[in-house]
Short mmCIF file of N, CA and C in Angstrom, two decimals:
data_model
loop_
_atom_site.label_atom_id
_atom_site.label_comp_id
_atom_site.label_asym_id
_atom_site.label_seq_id
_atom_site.Cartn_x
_atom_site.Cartn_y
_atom_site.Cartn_z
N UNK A 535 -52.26 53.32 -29.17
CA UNK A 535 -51.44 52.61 -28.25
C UNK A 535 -52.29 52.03 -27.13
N UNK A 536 -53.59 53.02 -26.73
CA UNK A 536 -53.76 52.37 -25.65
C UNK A 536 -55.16 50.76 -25.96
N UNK A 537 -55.62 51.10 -27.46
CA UNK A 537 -56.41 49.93 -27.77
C UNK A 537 -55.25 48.69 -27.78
N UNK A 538 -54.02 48.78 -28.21
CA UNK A 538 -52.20 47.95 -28.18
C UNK A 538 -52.49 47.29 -27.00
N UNK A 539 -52.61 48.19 -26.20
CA UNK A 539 -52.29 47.87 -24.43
C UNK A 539 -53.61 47.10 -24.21
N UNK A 540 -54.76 47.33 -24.05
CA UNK A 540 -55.94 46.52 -23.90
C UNK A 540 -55.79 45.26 -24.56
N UNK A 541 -55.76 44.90 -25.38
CA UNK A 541 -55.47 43.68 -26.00
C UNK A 541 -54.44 42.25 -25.35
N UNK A 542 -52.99 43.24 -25.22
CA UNK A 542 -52.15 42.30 -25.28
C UNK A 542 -51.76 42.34 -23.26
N UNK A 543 -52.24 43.18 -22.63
CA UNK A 543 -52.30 42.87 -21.52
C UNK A 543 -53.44 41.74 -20.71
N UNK A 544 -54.76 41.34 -21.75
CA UNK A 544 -55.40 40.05 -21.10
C UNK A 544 -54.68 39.16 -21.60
N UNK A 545 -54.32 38.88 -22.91
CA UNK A 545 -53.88 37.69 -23.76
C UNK A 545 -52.35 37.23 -22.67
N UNK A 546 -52.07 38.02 -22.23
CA UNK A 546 -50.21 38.47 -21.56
C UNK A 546 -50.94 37.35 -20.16
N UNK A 547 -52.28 37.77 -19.67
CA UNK A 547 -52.54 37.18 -18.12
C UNK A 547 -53.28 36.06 -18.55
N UNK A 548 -54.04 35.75 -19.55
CA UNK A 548 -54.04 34.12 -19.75
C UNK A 548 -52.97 33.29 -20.09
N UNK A 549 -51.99 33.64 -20.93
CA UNK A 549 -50.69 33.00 -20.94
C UNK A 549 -50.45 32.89 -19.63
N UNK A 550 -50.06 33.79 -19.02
CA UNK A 550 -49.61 33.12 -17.62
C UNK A 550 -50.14 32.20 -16.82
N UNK A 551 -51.86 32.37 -16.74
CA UNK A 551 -52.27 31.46 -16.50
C UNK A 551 -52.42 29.90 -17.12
N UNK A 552 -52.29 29.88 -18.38
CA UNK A 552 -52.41 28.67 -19.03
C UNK A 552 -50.50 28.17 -18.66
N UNK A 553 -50.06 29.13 -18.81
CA UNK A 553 -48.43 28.42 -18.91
C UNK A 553 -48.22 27.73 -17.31
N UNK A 554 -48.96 28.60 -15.41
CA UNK A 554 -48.73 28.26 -14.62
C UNK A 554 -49.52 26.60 -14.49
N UNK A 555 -50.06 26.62 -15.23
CA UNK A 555 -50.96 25.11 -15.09
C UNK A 555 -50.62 24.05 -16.02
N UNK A 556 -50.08 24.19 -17.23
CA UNK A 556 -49.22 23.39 -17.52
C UNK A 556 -47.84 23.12 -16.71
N UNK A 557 -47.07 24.15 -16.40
CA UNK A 557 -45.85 23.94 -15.23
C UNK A 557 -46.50 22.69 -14.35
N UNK A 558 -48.00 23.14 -13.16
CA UNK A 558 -48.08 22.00 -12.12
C UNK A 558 -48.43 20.70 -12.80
N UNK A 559 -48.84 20.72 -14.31
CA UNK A 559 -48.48 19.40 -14.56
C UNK A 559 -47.83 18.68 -14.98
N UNK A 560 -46.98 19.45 -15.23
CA UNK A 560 -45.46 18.13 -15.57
C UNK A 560 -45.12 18.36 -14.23
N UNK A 561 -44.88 18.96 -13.03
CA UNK A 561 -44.61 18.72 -11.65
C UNK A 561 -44.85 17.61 -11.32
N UNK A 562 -46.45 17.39 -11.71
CA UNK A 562 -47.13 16.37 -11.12
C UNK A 562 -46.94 14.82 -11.75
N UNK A 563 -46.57 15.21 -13.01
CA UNK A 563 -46.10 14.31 -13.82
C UNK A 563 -44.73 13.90 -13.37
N UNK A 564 -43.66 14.68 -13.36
CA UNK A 564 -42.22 13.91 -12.81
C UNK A 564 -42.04 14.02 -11.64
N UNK A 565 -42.66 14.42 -10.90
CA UNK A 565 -42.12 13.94 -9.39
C UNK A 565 -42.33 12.96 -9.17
N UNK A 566 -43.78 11.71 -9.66
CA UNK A 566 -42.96 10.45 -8.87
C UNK A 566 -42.15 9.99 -9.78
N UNK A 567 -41.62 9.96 -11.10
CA UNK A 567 -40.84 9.44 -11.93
C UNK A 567 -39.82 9.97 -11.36
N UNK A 568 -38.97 11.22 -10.64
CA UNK A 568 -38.25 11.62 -9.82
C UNK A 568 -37.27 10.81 -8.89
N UNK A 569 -38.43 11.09 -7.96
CA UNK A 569 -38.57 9.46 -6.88
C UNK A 569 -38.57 8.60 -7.09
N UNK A 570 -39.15 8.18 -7.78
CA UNK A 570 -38.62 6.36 -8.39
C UNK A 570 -37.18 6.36 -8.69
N UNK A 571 -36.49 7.01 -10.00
CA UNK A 571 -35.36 7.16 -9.87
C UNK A 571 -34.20 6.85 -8.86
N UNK A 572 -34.75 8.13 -8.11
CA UNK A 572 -34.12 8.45 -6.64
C UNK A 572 -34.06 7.06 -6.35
N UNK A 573 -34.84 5.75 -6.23
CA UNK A 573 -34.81 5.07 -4.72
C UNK A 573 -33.86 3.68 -5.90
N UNK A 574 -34.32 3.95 -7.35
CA UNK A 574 -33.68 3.17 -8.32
C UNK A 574 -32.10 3.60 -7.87
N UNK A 575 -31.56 4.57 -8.04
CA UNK A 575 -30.29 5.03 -7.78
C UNK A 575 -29.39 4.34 -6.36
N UNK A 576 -30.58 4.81 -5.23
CA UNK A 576 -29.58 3.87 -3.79
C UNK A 576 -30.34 3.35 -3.39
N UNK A 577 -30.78 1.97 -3.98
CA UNK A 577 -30.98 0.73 -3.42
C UNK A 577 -30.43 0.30 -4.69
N UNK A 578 -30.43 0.04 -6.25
CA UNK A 578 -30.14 -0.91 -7.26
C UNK A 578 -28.71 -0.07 -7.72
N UNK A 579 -28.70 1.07 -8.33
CA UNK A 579 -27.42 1.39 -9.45
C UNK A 579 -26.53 1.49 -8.15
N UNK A 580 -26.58 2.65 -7.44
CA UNK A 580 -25.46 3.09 -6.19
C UNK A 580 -24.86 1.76 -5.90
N UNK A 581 -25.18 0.41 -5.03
CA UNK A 581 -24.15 -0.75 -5.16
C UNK A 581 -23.75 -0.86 -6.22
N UNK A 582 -23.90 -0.82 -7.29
CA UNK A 582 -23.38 -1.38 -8.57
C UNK A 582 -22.01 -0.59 -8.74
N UNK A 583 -22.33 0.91 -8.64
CA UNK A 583 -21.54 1.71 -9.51
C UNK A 583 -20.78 1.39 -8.32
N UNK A 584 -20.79 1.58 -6.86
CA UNK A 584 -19.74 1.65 -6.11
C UNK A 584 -18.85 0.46 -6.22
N UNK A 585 -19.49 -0.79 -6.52
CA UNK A 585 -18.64 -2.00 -5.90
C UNK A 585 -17.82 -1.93 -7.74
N UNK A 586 -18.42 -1.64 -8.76
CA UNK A 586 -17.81 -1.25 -9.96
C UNK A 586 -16.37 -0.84 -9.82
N UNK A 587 -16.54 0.61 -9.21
CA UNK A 587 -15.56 1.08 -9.07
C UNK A 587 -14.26 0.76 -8.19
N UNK A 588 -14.74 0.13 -6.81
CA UNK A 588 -13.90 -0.42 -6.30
C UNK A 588 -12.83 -1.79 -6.80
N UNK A 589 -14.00 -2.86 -7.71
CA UNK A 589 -13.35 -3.30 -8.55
C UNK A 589 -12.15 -3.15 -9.15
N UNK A 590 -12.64 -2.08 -10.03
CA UNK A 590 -11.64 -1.21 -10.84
C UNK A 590 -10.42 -0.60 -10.33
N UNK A 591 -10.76 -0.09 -9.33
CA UNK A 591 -9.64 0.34 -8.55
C UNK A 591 -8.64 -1.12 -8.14
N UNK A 592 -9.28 -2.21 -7.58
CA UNK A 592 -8.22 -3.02 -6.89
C UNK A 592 -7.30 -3.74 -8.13
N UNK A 593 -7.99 -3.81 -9.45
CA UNK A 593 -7.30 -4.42 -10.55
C UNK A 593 -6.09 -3.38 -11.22
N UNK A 594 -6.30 -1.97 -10.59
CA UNK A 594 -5.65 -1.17 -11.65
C UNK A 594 -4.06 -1.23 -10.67
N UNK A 595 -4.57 -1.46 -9.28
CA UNK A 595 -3.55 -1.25 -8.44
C UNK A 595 -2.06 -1.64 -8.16
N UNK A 596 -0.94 -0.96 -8.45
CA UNK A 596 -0.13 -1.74 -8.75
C UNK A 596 0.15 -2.99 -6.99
N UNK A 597 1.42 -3.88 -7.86
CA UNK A 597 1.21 -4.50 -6.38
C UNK A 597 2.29 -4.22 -5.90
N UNK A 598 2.15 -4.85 -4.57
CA UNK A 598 3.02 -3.69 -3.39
C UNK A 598 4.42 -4.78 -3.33
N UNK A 599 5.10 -3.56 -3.32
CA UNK A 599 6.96 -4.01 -3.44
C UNK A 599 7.17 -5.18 -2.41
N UNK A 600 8.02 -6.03 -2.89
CA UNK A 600 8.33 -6.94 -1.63
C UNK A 600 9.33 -6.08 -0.47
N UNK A 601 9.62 -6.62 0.75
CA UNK A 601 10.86 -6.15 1.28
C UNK A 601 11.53 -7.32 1.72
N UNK A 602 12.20 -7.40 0.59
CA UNK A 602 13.27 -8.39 0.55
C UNK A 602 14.36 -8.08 0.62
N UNK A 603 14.87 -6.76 0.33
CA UNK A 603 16.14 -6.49 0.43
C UNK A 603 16.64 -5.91 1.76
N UNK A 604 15.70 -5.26 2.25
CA UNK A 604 15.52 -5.06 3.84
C UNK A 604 16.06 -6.50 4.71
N UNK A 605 15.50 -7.46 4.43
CA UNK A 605 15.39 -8.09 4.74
C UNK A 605 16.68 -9.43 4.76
N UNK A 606 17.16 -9.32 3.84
CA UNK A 606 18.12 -10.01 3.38
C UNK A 606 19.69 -9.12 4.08
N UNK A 607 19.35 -8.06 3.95
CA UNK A 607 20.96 -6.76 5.03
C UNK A 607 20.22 -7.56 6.04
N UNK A 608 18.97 -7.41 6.91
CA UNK A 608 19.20 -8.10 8.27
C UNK A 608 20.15 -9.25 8.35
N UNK A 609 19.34 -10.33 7.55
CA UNK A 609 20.10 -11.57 8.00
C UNK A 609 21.63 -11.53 7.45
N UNK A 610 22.52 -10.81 6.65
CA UNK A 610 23.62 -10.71 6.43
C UNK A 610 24.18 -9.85 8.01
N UNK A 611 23.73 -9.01 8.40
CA UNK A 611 23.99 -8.39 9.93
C UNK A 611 24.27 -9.21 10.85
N UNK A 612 23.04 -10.11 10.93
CA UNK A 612 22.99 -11.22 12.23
C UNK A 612 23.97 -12.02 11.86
N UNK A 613 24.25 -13.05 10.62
CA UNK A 613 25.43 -13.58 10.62
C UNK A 613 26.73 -13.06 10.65
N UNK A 614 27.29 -12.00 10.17
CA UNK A 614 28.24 -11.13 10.62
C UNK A 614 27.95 -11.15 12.26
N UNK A 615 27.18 -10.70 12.84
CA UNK A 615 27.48 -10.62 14.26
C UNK A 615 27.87 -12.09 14.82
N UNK A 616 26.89 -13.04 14.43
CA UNK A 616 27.51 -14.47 15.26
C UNK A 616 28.52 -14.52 15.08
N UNK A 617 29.39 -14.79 13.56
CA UNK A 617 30.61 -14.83 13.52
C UNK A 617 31.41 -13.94 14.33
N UNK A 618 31.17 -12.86 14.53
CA UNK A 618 31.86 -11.77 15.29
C UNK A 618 31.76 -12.61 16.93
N UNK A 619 30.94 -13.45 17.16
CA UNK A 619 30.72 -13.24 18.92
C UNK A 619 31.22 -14.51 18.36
N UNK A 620 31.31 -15.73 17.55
CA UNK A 620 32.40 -16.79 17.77
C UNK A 620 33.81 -16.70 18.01
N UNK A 621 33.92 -15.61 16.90
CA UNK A 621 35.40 -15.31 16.86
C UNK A 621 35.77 -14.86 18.70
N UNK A 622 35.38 -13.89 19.41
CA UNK A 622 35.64 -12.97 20.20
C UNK A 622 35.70 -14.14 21.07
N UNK A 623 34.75 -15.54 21.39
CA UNK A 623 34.55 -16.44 22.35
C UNK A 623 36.01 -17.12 22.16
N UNK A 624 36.01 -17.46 20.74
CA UNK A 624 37.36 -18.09 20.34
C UNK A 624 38.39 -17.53 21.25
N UNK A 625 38.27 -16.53 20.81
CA UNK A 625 39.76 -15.81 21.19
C UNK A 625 40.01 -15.56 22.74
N UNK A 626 39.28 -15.72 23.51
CA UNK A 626 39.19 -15.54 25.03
C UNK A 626 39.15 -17.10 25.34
N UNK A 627 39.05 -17.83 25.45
CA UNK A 627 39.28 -19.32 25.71
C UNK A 627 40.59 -19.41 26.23
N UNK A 628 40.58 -19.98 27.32
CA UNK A 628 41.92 -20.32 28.09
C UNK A 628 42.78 -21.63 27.50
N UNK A 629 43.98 -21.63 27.67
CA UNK A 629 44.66 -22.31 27.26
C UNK A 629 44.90 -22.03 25.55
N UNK A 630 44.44 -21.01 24.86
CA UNK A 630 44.85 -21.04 23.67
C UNK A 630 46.13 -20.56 22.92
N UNK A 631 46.65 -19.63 24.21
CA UNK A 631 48.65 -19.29 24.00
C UNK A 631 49.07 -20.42 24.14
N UNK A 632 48.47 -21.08 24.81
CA UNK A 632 49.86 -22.39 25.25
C UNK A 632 49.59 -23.57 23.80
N UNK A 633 48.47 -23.84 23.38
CA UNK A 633 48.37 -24.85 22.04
C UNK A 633 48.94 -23.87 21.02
N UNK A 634 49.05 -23.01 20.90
CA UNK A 634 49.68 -21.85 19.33
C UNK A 634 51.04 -22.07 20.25
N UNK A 635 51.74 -22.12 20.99
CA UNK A 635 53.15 -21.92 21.36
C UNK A 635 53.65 -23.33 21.29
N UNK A 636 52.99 -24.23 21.40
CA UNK A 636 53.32 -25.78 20.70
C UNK A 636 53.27 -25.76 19.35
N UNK A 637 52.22 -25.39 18.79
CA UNK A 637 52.20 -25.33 17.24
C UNK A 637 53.61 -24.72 16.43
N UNK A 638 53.70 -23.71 16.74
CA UNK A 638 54.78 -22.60 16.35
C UNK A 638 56.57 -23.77 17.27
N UNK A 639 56.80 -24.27 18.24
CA UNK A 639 57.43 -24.63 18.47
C UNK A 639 57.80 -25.97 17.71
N UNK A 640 56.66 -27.09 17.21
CA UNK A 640 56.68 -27.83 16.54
C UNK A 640 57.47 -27.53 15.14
N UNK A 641 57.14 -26.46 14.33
CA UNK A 641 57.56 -25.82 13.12
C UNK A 641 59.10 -25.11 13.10
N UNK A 642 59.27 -25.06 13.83
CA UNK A 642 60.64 -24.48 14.53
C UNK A 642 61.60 -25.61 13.60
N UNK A 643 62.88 -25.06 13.14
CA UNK A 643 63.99 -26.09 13.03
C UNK A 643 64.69 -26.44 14.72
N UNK A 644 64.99 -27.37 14.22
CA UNK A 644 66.02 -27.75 15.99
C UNK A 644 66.78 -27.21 15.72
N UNK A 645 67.47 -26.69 16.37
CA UNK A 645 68.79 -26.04 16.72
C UNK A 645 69.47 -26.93 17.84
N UNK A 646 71.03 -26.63 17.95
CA UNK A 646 71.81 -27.62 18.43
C UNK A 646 71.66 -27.75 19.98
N UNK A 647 71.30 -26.82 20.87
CA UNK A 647 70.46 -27.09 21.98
C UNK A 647 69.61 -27.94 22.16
N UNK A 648 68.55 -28.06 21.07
CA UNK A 648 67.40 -28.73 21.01
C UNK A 648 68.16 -30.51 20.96
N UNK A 649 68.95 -30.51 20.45
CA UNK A 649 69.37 -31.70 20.25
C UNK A 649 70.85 -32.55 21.54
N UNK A 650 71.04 -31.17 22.13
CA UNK A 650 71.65 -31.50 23.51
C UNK A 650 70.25 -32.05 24.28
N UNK A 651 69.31 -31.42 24.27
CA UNK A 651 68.41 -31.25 25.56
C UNK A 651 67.47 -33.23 25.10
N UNK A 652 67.68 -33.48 23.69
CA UNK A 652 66.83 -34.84 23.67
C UNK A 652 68.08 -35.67 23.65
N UNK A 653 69.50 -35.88 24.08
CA UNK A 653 70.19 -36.65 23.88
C UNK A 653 70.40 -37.14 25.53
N UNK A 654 70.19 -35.53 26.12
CA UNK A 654 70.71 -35.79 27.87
C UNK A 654 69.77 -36.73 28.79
N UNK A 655 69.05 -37.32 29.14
CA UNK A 655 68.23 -37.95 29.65
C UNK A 655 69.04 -39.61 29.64
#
């Protein structure tokens, strides 16, 4: 066991060493391919993908409801009210018992008074 142990404990510490020095060179190898990436990403793709997406988003969007019906009860309101404030003006106007009490008197049958009162003169 212990000739086992002599053996595979140098072979065990050159591996490590051969494996830690291959590691720093692919380090050395992709870090600037890394960085390049990196600056490829936000300065060239990053606008792309963002304004992409925003795109996408404004086409998918439904479009926005009219308010027309809102809109249409107003102006049915406001004309209901004018009419309401014609009518009310109407109806307060002076002299309007006395033209409806001609009207209504006009429609009247004569009666035999009526016909004393246009004969006497």
């Amino acid at each position: 066991m212990s000739q086992v142990t002599g053996r595979v404990v140098p072979a065990a510490q050159q591996a490590r060493t051969v494996t830690a020095d291959r590691v720093m060179v692919a380090r050395g190898w992709s870090a600037p391919r890394l960085q390049r990436a990196g600056r490829y990403v936000e300065s060239d793709l990053g606008p792309r993908v963002g304004s992409f997406l925003s795109n996408t988003g404004r086409r998918i969007e439904p479009a926005r409801r009219s308010r027309r019906p809102g809109r249409n009860a107003m102006m049915a309101m406001a004309a209901m009210a004018a009419v309401g404030a014609v009518g009310a003006m109407a109806s307060r106007r002076p002299g309007r018992h006395a033209a409806q009490d001609d009207v209504i008197e006009s429609l009247r049958e004569p009666t035999p008074a009526d016909a004393e009162r246009v004969d006497a003169p």
